Amino acid sequence: MFSEVVYDLMEASVSSMTDDNNLYMDDGVDGFPAFGFRPGSEVKQPYRLYLPEKLPAEFTLVATFKPTSFRTSYLFAVLNPFETVVQLGIRISDGPGSNQNVSLVYTNSDEHSHSEEVAKFIVPKLTKKWSKIVIKVSTSDVILYLNCHEMARQKVIRIPQELVFDTASTLYIAQAGPHIQERYDVFRKMKKVNAASVRAWRNETRGMFFTEIDIVSLCSRVTK
């Protein structure tokens, strides 16, 4: 059988709590704690603190989140040293009609100068409600589950099968860095500024809530 190793990317948010006033705790699914991201929040950490140097050929991404806007955004992104290419990430974008797209971004930055969406799935709108997505990646296809239901699967050719991160790559949560950006936030103009309106603005511009972002790797075969 195979053993599993879980990498919890939300630990990067814990490390940033004391330095970022735009990152806060709130109630999540079933009252459990969740991280909230206001405009201007920046969770940025060296990837090697939370991820291995190389991803195996088969792995699973798990994220539970609640966006408050439709804007195109990343749930997380691992960027190359120049912060111009997303090596690994989950991207939420506008879809046909009132739907949205969930994309797996997987890029060999040594070979490509732009981020590669290797799989894109159409899902019902995710805004203003809690959703759990699971992206299961095998050597031949990618499967998307939404709230425990299989939505679709796609045949995918990934080169390389095992993604190697650069030693200077950076992990971002709820955005894709200063150049690509695509943050989860909402801005509104206020005609009259007072304490009450500032509190209301903060409540209305919470861009994203997370309870988990995990990468589950299938490691070497274990024999008894």
PDB file of C-alpha atoms in Angstrom:
ATOM      1  CA  MET A   1       0.000   0.000   0.000  1.00  0.00           C
ATOM      2  CA  PHE A   2       0.973   3.663  -0.186  1.00  0.00           C
ATOM      3  CA  SER A   3       1.715   5.989   2.699  1.00  0.00           C
ATOM      4  CA  GLU A   4       0.459   9.574   2.724  1.00  0.00           C
ATOM      5  CA  VAL A   5       2.226  12.763   3.722  1.00  0.00           C
ATOM      6  CA  VAL A   6       0.095  15.862   4.339  1.00  0.00           C
ATOM      7  CA  TYR A   7       1.487  19.380   3.871  1.00  0.00           C
ATOM      8  CA  ASP A   8      -0.680  22.021   5.578  1.00  0.00           C
ATOM      9  CA  LEU A   9      -0.221  25.308   3.718  1.00  0.00           C
ATOM     10  CA  MET A  10      -2.334  27.245   6.223  1.00  0.00           C
ATOM     11  CA  GLU A  11       0.610  27.077   8.605  1.00  0.00           C
ATOM     12  CA  ALA A  12       2.007  29.921   6.506  1.00  0.00           C
ATOM     13  CA  SER A  13      -0.951  32.054   7.617  1.00  0.00           C
ATOM     14  CA  VAL A  14      -0.295  31.220  11.260  1.00  0.00           C
ATOM     15  CA  SER A  15       3.276  32.478  10.846  1.00  0.00           C
ATOM     16  CA  SER A  16       1.984  35.757   9.371  1.00  0.00           C
ATOM     17  CA  MET A  17      -0.736  36.495  11.951  1.00  0.00           C
ATOM     18  CA  THR A  18       1.402  38.698  14.198  1.00  0.00           C
ATOM     19  CA  ASP A  19       2.766  40.807  11.329  1.00  0.00           C
ATOM     20  CA  ASP A  20      -0.338  41.353   9.181  1.00  0.00           C
ATOM     21  CA  ASN A  21      -3.285  43.339  10.531  1.00  0.00           C
ATOM     22  CA  ASN A  22      -5.331  42.379   7.466  1.00  0.00           C
ATOM     23  CA  LEU A  23      -5.231  38.710   8.428  1.00  0.00           C
ATOM     24  CA  TYR A  24      -7.610  37.633  11.179  1.00  0.00           C
ATOM     25  CA  MET A  25      -9.537  34.728  12.671  1.00  0.00           C
ATOM     26  CA  ASP A  26     -13.290  34.234  12.279  1.00  0.00           C
ATOM     27  CA  ASP A  27     -15.928  31.507  12.421  1.00  0.00           C
ATOM     28  CA  GLY A  28     -15.690  28.903   9.685  1.00  0.00           C
ATOM     29  CA  VAL A  29     -17.618  25.746   8.831  1.00  0.00           C
ATOM     30  CA  ASP A  30     -19.663  24.467  11.806  1.00  0.00           C
ATOM     31  CA  GLY A  31     -18.163  27.171  14.005  1.00  0.00           C
ATOM     32  CA  PHE A  32     -14.572  26.014  13.630  1.00  0.00           C
ATOM     33  CA  PRO A  33     -11.925  28.765  13.290  1.00  0.00           C
ATOM     34  CA  ALA A  34     -11.103  30.127   9.838  1.00  0.00           C
ATOM     35  CA  PHE A  35      -8.566  32.597   8.488  1.00  0.00           C
ATOM     36  CA  GLY A  36      -9.943  35.797   6.968  1.00  0.00           C
ATOM     37  CA  PHE A  37      -8.079  37.935   4.432  1.00  0.00           C
ATOM     38  CA  ARG A  38      -8.774  41.666   4.068  1.00  0.00           C
ATOM     39  CA  PRO A  39      -7.499  43.829   1.191  1.00  0.00           C
ATOM     40  CA  GLY A  40      -3.781  44.330   1.632  1.00  0.00           C
ATOM     41  CA  SER A  41      -3.133  41.033   3.390  1.00  0.00           C
ATOM     42  CA  GLU A  42       0.041  39.297   2.319  1.00  0.00           C
ATOM     43  CA  VAL A  43       0.863  35.766   3.354  1.00  0.00           C
ATOM     44  CA  LYS A  44       4.224  35.102   1.774  1.00  0.00           C
ATOM     45  CA  GLN A  45       6.726  32.486   2.904  1.00  0.00           C
ATOM     46  CA  PRO A  46       9.620  30.495   1.422  1.00  0.00           C
ATOM     47  CA  TYR A  47       7.971  27.406  -0.083  1.00  0.00           C
ATOM     48  CA  ARG A  48      10.565  25.059   1.436  1.00  0.00           C
ATOM     49  CA  LEU A  49       9.176  25.725   4.932  1.00  0.00           C
ATOM     50  CA  TYR A  50       5.899  24.017   3.994  1.00  0.00           C
ATOM     51  CA  LEU A  51       6.481  21.880   0.897  1.00  0.00           C
ATOM     52  CA  PRO A  52       8.992  19.287  -0.299  1.00  0.00           C
ATOM     53  CA  GLU A  53      11.597  20.076  -2.919  1.00  0.00           C
ATOM     54  CA  LYS A  54       9.817  17.806  -5.395  1.00  0.00           C
ATOM     55  CA  LEU A  55       6.172  16.786  -5.746  1.00  0.00           C
ATOM     56  CA  PRO A  56       5.518  13.117  -6.511  1.00  0.00           C
ATOM     57  CA  ALA A  57       3.785  12.122  -9.727  1.00  0.00           C
ATOM     58  CA  GLU A  58       0.493  11.596  -7.878  1.00  0.00           C
ATOM     59  CA  PHE A  59      -0.896  13.979  -5.264  1.00  0.00           C
ATOM     60  CA  THR A  60      -4.128  15.566  -4.039  1.00  0.00           C
ATOM     61  CA  LEU A  61      -4.977  19.205  -3.292  1.00  0.00           C
ATOM     62  CA  VAL A  62      -7.668  19.938  -0.689  1.00  0.00           C
ATOM     63  CA  ALA A  63      -9.077  23.404   0.051  1.00  0.00           C
ATOM     64  CA  THR A  64     -12.053  24.645   2.072  1.00  0.00           C
ATOM     65  CA  PHE A  65     -12.828  28.305   1.433  1.00  0.00           C
ATOM     66  CA  LYS A  66     -15.459  31.045   1.119  1.00  0.00           C
ATOM     67  CA  PRO A  67     -14.810  33.877  -1.364  1.00  0.00           C
ATOM     68  CA  THR A  68     -16.863  37.074  -1.240  1.00  0.00           C
ATOM     69  CA  SER A  69     -16.244  38.274  -4.801  1.00  0.00           C
ATOM     70  CA  PHE A  70     -16.273  36.899  -8.343  1.00  0.00           C
ATOM     71  CA  ARG A  71     -12.897  38.305  -9.308  1.00  0.00           C
ATOM     72  CA  THR A  72     -10.277  35.963 -10.740  1.00  0.00           C
ATOM     73  CA  SER A  73      -8.041  34.882  -7.885  1.00  0.00           C
ATOM     74  CA  TYR A  74      -5.647  32.249  -6.620  1.00  0.00           C
ATOM     75  CA  LEU A  75      -6.341  30.176  -3.515  1.00  0.00           C
ATOM     76  CA  PHE A  76      -2.607  29.620  -3.271  1.00  0.00           C
ATOM     77  CA  ALA A  77       0.383  29.846  -5.576  1.00  0.00           C
ATOM     78  CA  VAL A  78       3.996  28.725  -5.522  1.00  0.00           C
ATOM     79  CA  LEU A  79       5.950  31.183  -7.672  1.00  0.00           C
ATOM     80  CA  ASN A  80       9.342  30.961  -9.353  1.00  0.00           C
ATOM     81  CA  PRO A  81      12.170  33.168  -7.981  1.00  0.00           C
ATOM     82  CA  PHE A  82      11.230  36.051 -10.318  1.00  0.00           C
ATOM     83  CA  GLU A  83       7.600  35.736  -9.134  1.00  0.00           C
ATOM     84  CA  THR A  84       6.381  35.765 -12.734  1.00  0.00           C
ATOM     85  CA  VAL A  85       5.333  32.117 -13.168  1.00  0.00           C
ATOM     86  CA  VAL A  86       3.058  30.017 -10.967  1.00  0.00           C
ATOM     87  CA  GLN A  87       4.672  26.620 -10.583  1.00  0.00           C
ATOM     88  CA  LEU A  88       1.758  25.172  -8.601  1.00  0.00           C
ATOM     89  CA  GLY A  89      -1.570  26.690  -7.627  1.00  0.00           C
ATOM     90  CA  ILE A  90      -5.364  26.655  -7.665  1.00  0.00           C
ATOM     91  CA  ARG A  91      -7.003  29.452  -9.654  1.00  0.00           C
ATOM     92  CA  ILE A  92     -10.665  30.510  -9.521  1.00  0.00           C
ATOM     93  CA  SER A  93     -11.904  32.502 -12.530  1.00  0.00           C
ATOM     94  CA  ASP A  94     -15.090  33.569 -14.316  1.00  0.00           C
ATOM     95  CA  GLY A  95     -16.836  30.793 -16.216  1.00  0.00           C
ATOM     96  CA  PRO A  96     -19.670  30.661 -18.735  1.00  0.00           C
ATOM     97  CA  GLY A  97     -22.928  32.225 -17.573  1.00  0.00           C
ATOM     98  CA  SER A  98     -23.095  32.428 -13.793  1.00  0.00           C
ATOM     99  CA  ASN A  99     -20.574  29.617 -13.373  1.00  0.00           C
ATOM    100  CA  GLN A 100     -16.929  29.761 -12.377  1.00  0.00           C
ATOM    101  CA  ASN A 101     -13.791  27.859 -13.321  1.00  0.00           C
ATOM    102  CA  VAL A 102     -11.484  25.955 -11.002  1.00  0.00           C
ATOM    103  CA  SER A 103      -8.047  25.449 -12.549  1.00  0.00           C
ATOM    104  CA  LEU A 104      -4.985  23.473 -11.594  1.00  0.00           C
ATOM    105  CA  VAL A 105      -1.896  25.503 -12.477  1.00  0.00           C
ATOM    106  CA  TYR A 106       1.187  23.325 -12.916  1.00  0.00           C
ATOM    107  CA  THR A 107       4.240  24.770 -14.657  1.00  0.00           C
ATOM    108  CA  ASN A 108       7.828  23.794 -15.273  1.00  0.00           C
ATOM    109  CA  SER A 109       9.244  27.313 -14.988  1.00  0.00           C
ATOM    110  CA  ASP A 110      12.531  26.195 -16.540  1.00  0.00           C
ATOM    111  CA  GLU A 111      10.676  25.524 -19.798  1.00  0.00           C
ATOM    112  CA  HIS A 112       7.782  28.024 -19.741  1.00  0.00           C
ATOM    113  CA  SER A 113       7.694  31.788 -19.257  1.00  0.00           C
ATOM    114  CA  HIS A 114       3.972  31.861 -18.424  1.00  0.00           C
ATOM    115  CA  SER A 115       1.761  29.905 -16.034  1.00  0.00           C
ATOM    116  CA  GLU A 116       0.167  26.739 -17.437  1.00  0.00           C
ATOM    117  CA  GLU A 117      -3.418  25.780 -16.558  1.00  0.00           C
ATOM    118  CA  VAL A 118      -3.197  22.039 -17.151  1.00  0.00           C
ATOM    119  CA  ALA A 119      -6.814  21.368 -16.120  1.00  0.00           C
ATOM    120  CA  LYS A 120      -9.851  23.665 -15.953  1.00  0.00           C
ATOM    121  CA  PHE A 121     -13.267  22.676 -14.601  1.00  0.00           C
ATOM    122  CA  ILE A 122     -16.612  24.497 -14.737  1.00  0.00           C
ATOM    123  CA  VAL A 123     -18.447  24.642 -11.401  1.00  0.00           C
ATOM    124  CA  PRO A 124     -21.500  26.499 -10.035  1.00  0.00           C
ATOM    125  CA  LYS A 125     -20.635  29.874  -8.534  1.00  0.00           C
ATOM    126  CA  LEU A 126     -18.688  29.585  -5.302  1.00  0.00           C
ATOM    127  CA  THR A 127     -19.137  33.116  -3.999  1.00  0.00           C
ATOM    128  CA  LYS A 128     -20.412  33.818  -0.465  1.00  0.00           C
ATOM    129  CA  LYS A 129     -20.674  30.201   0.620  1.00  0.00           C
ATOM    130  CA  TRP A 130     -18.357  27.581   2.023  1.00  0.00           C
ATOM    131  CA  SER A 131     -17.030  25.089  -0.497  1.00  0.00           C
ATOM    132  CA  LYS A 132     -14.605  22.208  -0.307  1.00  0.00           C
ATOM    133  CA  ILE A 133     -12.709  21.218  -3.422  1.00  0.00           C
ATOM    134  CA  VAL A 134     -10.471  18.217  -3.882  1.00  0.00           C
ATOM    135  CA  ILE A 135      -8.210  17.990  -6.933  1.00  0.00           C
ATOM    136  CA  LYS A 136      -6.820  14.494  -7.339  1.00  0.00           C
ATOM    137  CA  VAL A 137      -3.847  14.287  -9.685  1.00  0.00           C
ATOM    138  CA  SER A 138      -2.663  10.973 -11.129  1.00  0.00           C
ATOM    139  CA  THR A 139      -0.104  10.213 -13.810  1.00  0.00           C
ATOM    140  CA  SER A 140      -2.770  10.345 -16.535  1.00  0.00           C
ATOM    141  CA  ASP A 141      -5.682  12.501 -15.382  1.00  0.00           C
ATOM    142  CA  VAL A 142      -7.003  15.132 -12.972  1.00  0.00           C
ATOM    143  CA  ILE A 143     -10.295  14.715 -11.076  1.00  0.00           C
ATOM    144  CA  LEU A 144     -12.214  17.533  -9.384  1.00  0.00           C
ATOM    145  CA  TYR A 145     -14.528  16.909  -6.436  1.00  0.00           C
ATOM    146  CA  LEU A 146     -16.769  19.691  -5.112  1.00  0.00           C
ATOM    147  CA  ASN A 147     -18.363  19.196  -1.693  1.00  0.00           C
ATOM    148  CA  CYS A 148     -17.718  15.446  -1.900  1.00  0.00           C
ATOM    149  CA  HIS A 149     -19.238  15.062  -5.394  1.00  0.00           C
ATOM    150  CA  GLU A 150     -17.137  14.195  -8.426  1.00  0.00           C
ATOM    151  CA  MET A 151     -17.651  17.023 -10.920  1.00  0.00           C
ATOM    152  CA  ALA A 152     -15.437  15.968 -13.820  1.00  0.00           C
ATOM    153  CA  ARG A 153     -12.165  14.398 -14.853  1.00  0.00           C
ATOM    154  CA  GLN A 154      -9.733  15.334 -17.582  1.00  0.00           C
ATOM    155  CA  LYS A 155      -6.907  13.526 -19.310  1.00  0.00           C
ATOM    156  CA  VAL A 156      -3.750  15.528 -18.744  1.00  0.00           C
ATOM    157  CA  ILE A 157      -0.156  15.283 -19.913  1.00  0.00           C
ATOM    158  CA  ARG A 158       2.154  16.846 -17.337  1.00  0.00           C
ATOM    159  CA  ILE A 159       5.810  17.461 -18.092  1.00  0.00           C
ATOM    160  CA  PRO A 160       7.568  16.708 -15.860  1.00  0.00           C
ATOM    161  CA  GLN A 161       5.491  14.182 -13.934  1.00  0.00           C
ATOM    162  CA  GLU A 162       7.354  15.127 -10.760  1.00  0.00           C
ATOM    163  CA  LEU A 163       7.482  18.899 -10.323  1.00  0.00           C
ATOM    164  CA  VAL A 164      10.732  20.250  -8.881  1.00  0.00           C
ATOM    165  CA  PHE A 165      10.516  23.659  -7.205  1.00  0.00           C
ATOM    166  CA  ASP A 166      13.329  26.171  -7.392  1.00  0.00           C
ATOM    167  CA  THR A 167      15.136  26.617  -4.084  1.00  0.00           C
ATOM    168  CA  ALA A 168      14.130  30.309  -4.094  1.00  0.00           C
ATOM    169  CA  SER A 169      10.436  29.747  -4.918  1.00  0.00           C
ATOM    170  CA  THR A 170       7.829  31.514  -2.772  1.00  0.00           C
ATOM    171  CA  LEU A 171       4.478  30.366  -1.404  1.00  0.00           C
ATOM    172  CA  TYR A 172       1.579  32.853  -1.433  1.00  0.00           C
ATOM    173  CA  ILE A 173      -1.858  32.324   0.108  1.00  0.00           C
ATOM    174  CA  ALA A 174      -4.962  34.023  -1.408  1.00  0.00           C
ATOM    175  CA  GLN A 175      -2.969  35.639  -4.218  1.00  0.00           C
ATOM    176  CA  ALA A 176      -0.158  35.062  -6.714  1.00  0.00           C
ATOM    177  CA  GLY A 177       2.430  37.659  -5.803  1.00  0.00           C
ATOM    178  CA  PRO A 178       3.099  41.293  -6.772  1.00  0.00           C
ATOM    179  CA  HIS A 179       3.234  40.784 -10.553  1.00  0.00           C
ATOM    180  CA  ILE A 180       0.402  38.329 -11.198  1.00  0.00           C
ATOM    181  CA  GLN A 181      -1.562  39.363  -8.073  1.00  0.00           C
ATOM    182  CA  GLU A 182      -5.138  38.101  -8.617  1.00  0.00           C
ATOM    183  CA  ARG A 183      -5.930  38.571  -4.945  1.00  0.00           C
ATOM    184  CA  TYR A 184      -9.116  37.688  -3.150  1.00  0.00           C
ATOM    185  CA  ASP A 185     -10.343  41.100  -2.079  1.00  0.00           C
ATOM    186  CA  VAL A 186     -13.010  43.725  -2.782  1.00  0.00           C
ATOM    187  CA  PHE A 187     -12.647  47.509  -2.732  1.00  0.00           C
ATOM    188  CA  ARG A 188     -15.471  50.006  -2.206  1.00  0.00           C
ATOM    189  CA  LYS A 189     -15.475  53.779  -2.090  1.00  0.00           C
ATOM    190  CA  MET A 190     -16.961  55.477   0.976  1.00  0.00           C
ATOM    191  CA  LYS A 191     -18.584  58.879   0.603  1.00  0.00           C
ATOM    192  CA  LYS A 192     -18.563  59.559   4.334  1.00  0.00           C
ATOM    193  CA  VAL A 193     -15.833  58.254   6.594  1.00  0.00           C
ATOM    194  CA  ASN A 194     -16.553  57.572  10.247  1.00  0.00           C
ATOM    195  CA  ALA A 195     -15.943  54.756  12.709  1.00  0.00           C
ATOM    196  CA  ALA A 196     -19.173  52.942  11.843  1.00  0.00           C
ATOM    197  CA  SER A 197     -18.575  53.092   8.088  1.00  0.00           C
ATOM    198  CA  VAL A 198     -15.016  51.841   8.503  1.00  0.00           C
ATOM    199  CA  ARG A 199     -16.256  48.849  10.507  1.00  0.00           C
ATOM    200  CA  ALA A 200     -18.914  48.137   7.866  1.00  0.00           C
ATOM    201  CA  TRP A 201     -16.362  48.459   5.067  1.00  0.00           C
ATOM    202  CA  ARG A 202     -14.065  45.985   6.782  1.00  0.00           C
ATOM    203  CA  ASN A 203     -16.905  43.510   7.179  1.00  0.00           C
ATOM    204  CA  GLU A 204     -17.954  43.841   3.537  1.00  0.00           C
ATOM    205  CA  THR A 205     -14.476  43.644   2.055  1.00  0.00           C
ATOM    206  CA  ARG A 206     -13.343  40.392   3.556  1.00  0.00           C
ATOM    207  CA  GLY A 207     -12.027  38.742   0.468  1.00  0.00           C
ATOM    208  CA  MET A 208     -11.551  35.112   1.446  1.00  0.00           C
ATOM    209  CA  PHE A 209     -11.951  32.709   4.330  1.00  0.00           C
ATOM    210  CA  PHE A 210      -9.966  29.484   4.647  1.00  0.00           C
ATOM    211  CA  THR A 211     -10.130  26.555   7.008  1.00  0.00           C
ATOM    212  CA  GLU A 212      -7.658  24.362   5.130  1.00  0.00           C
ATOM    213  CA  ILE A 213      -5.343  24.128   2.152  1.00  0.00           C
ATOM    214  CA  ASP A 214      -3.559  20.792   2.118  1.00  0.00           C
ATOM    215  CA  ILE A 215      -1.367  18.897  -0.294  1.00  0.00           C
ATOM    216  CA  VAL A 216      -1.500  15.141   0.197  1.00  0.00           C
ATOM    217  CA  SER A 217       1.346  13.283  -1.446  1.00  0.00           C
ATOM    218  CA  LEU A 218       1.356   9.582  -2.249  1.00  0.00           C
ATOM    219  CA  CYS A 219       4.809   8.489  -1.244  1.00  0.00           C
ATOM    220  CA  SER A 220       6.839   5.367  -1.827  1.00  0.00           C
ATOM    221  CA  ARG A 221       5.170   1.996  -1.581  1.00  0.00           C
ATOM    222  CA  VAL A 222       5.213   0.552   1.922  1.00  0.00           C
ATOM    223  CA  THR A 223       5.612  -3.175   2.366  1.00  0.00           C
ATOM    224  CA  LYS A 224       4.990  -5.118   5.543  1.00  0.00           C
TER     225      LYS A 224
END
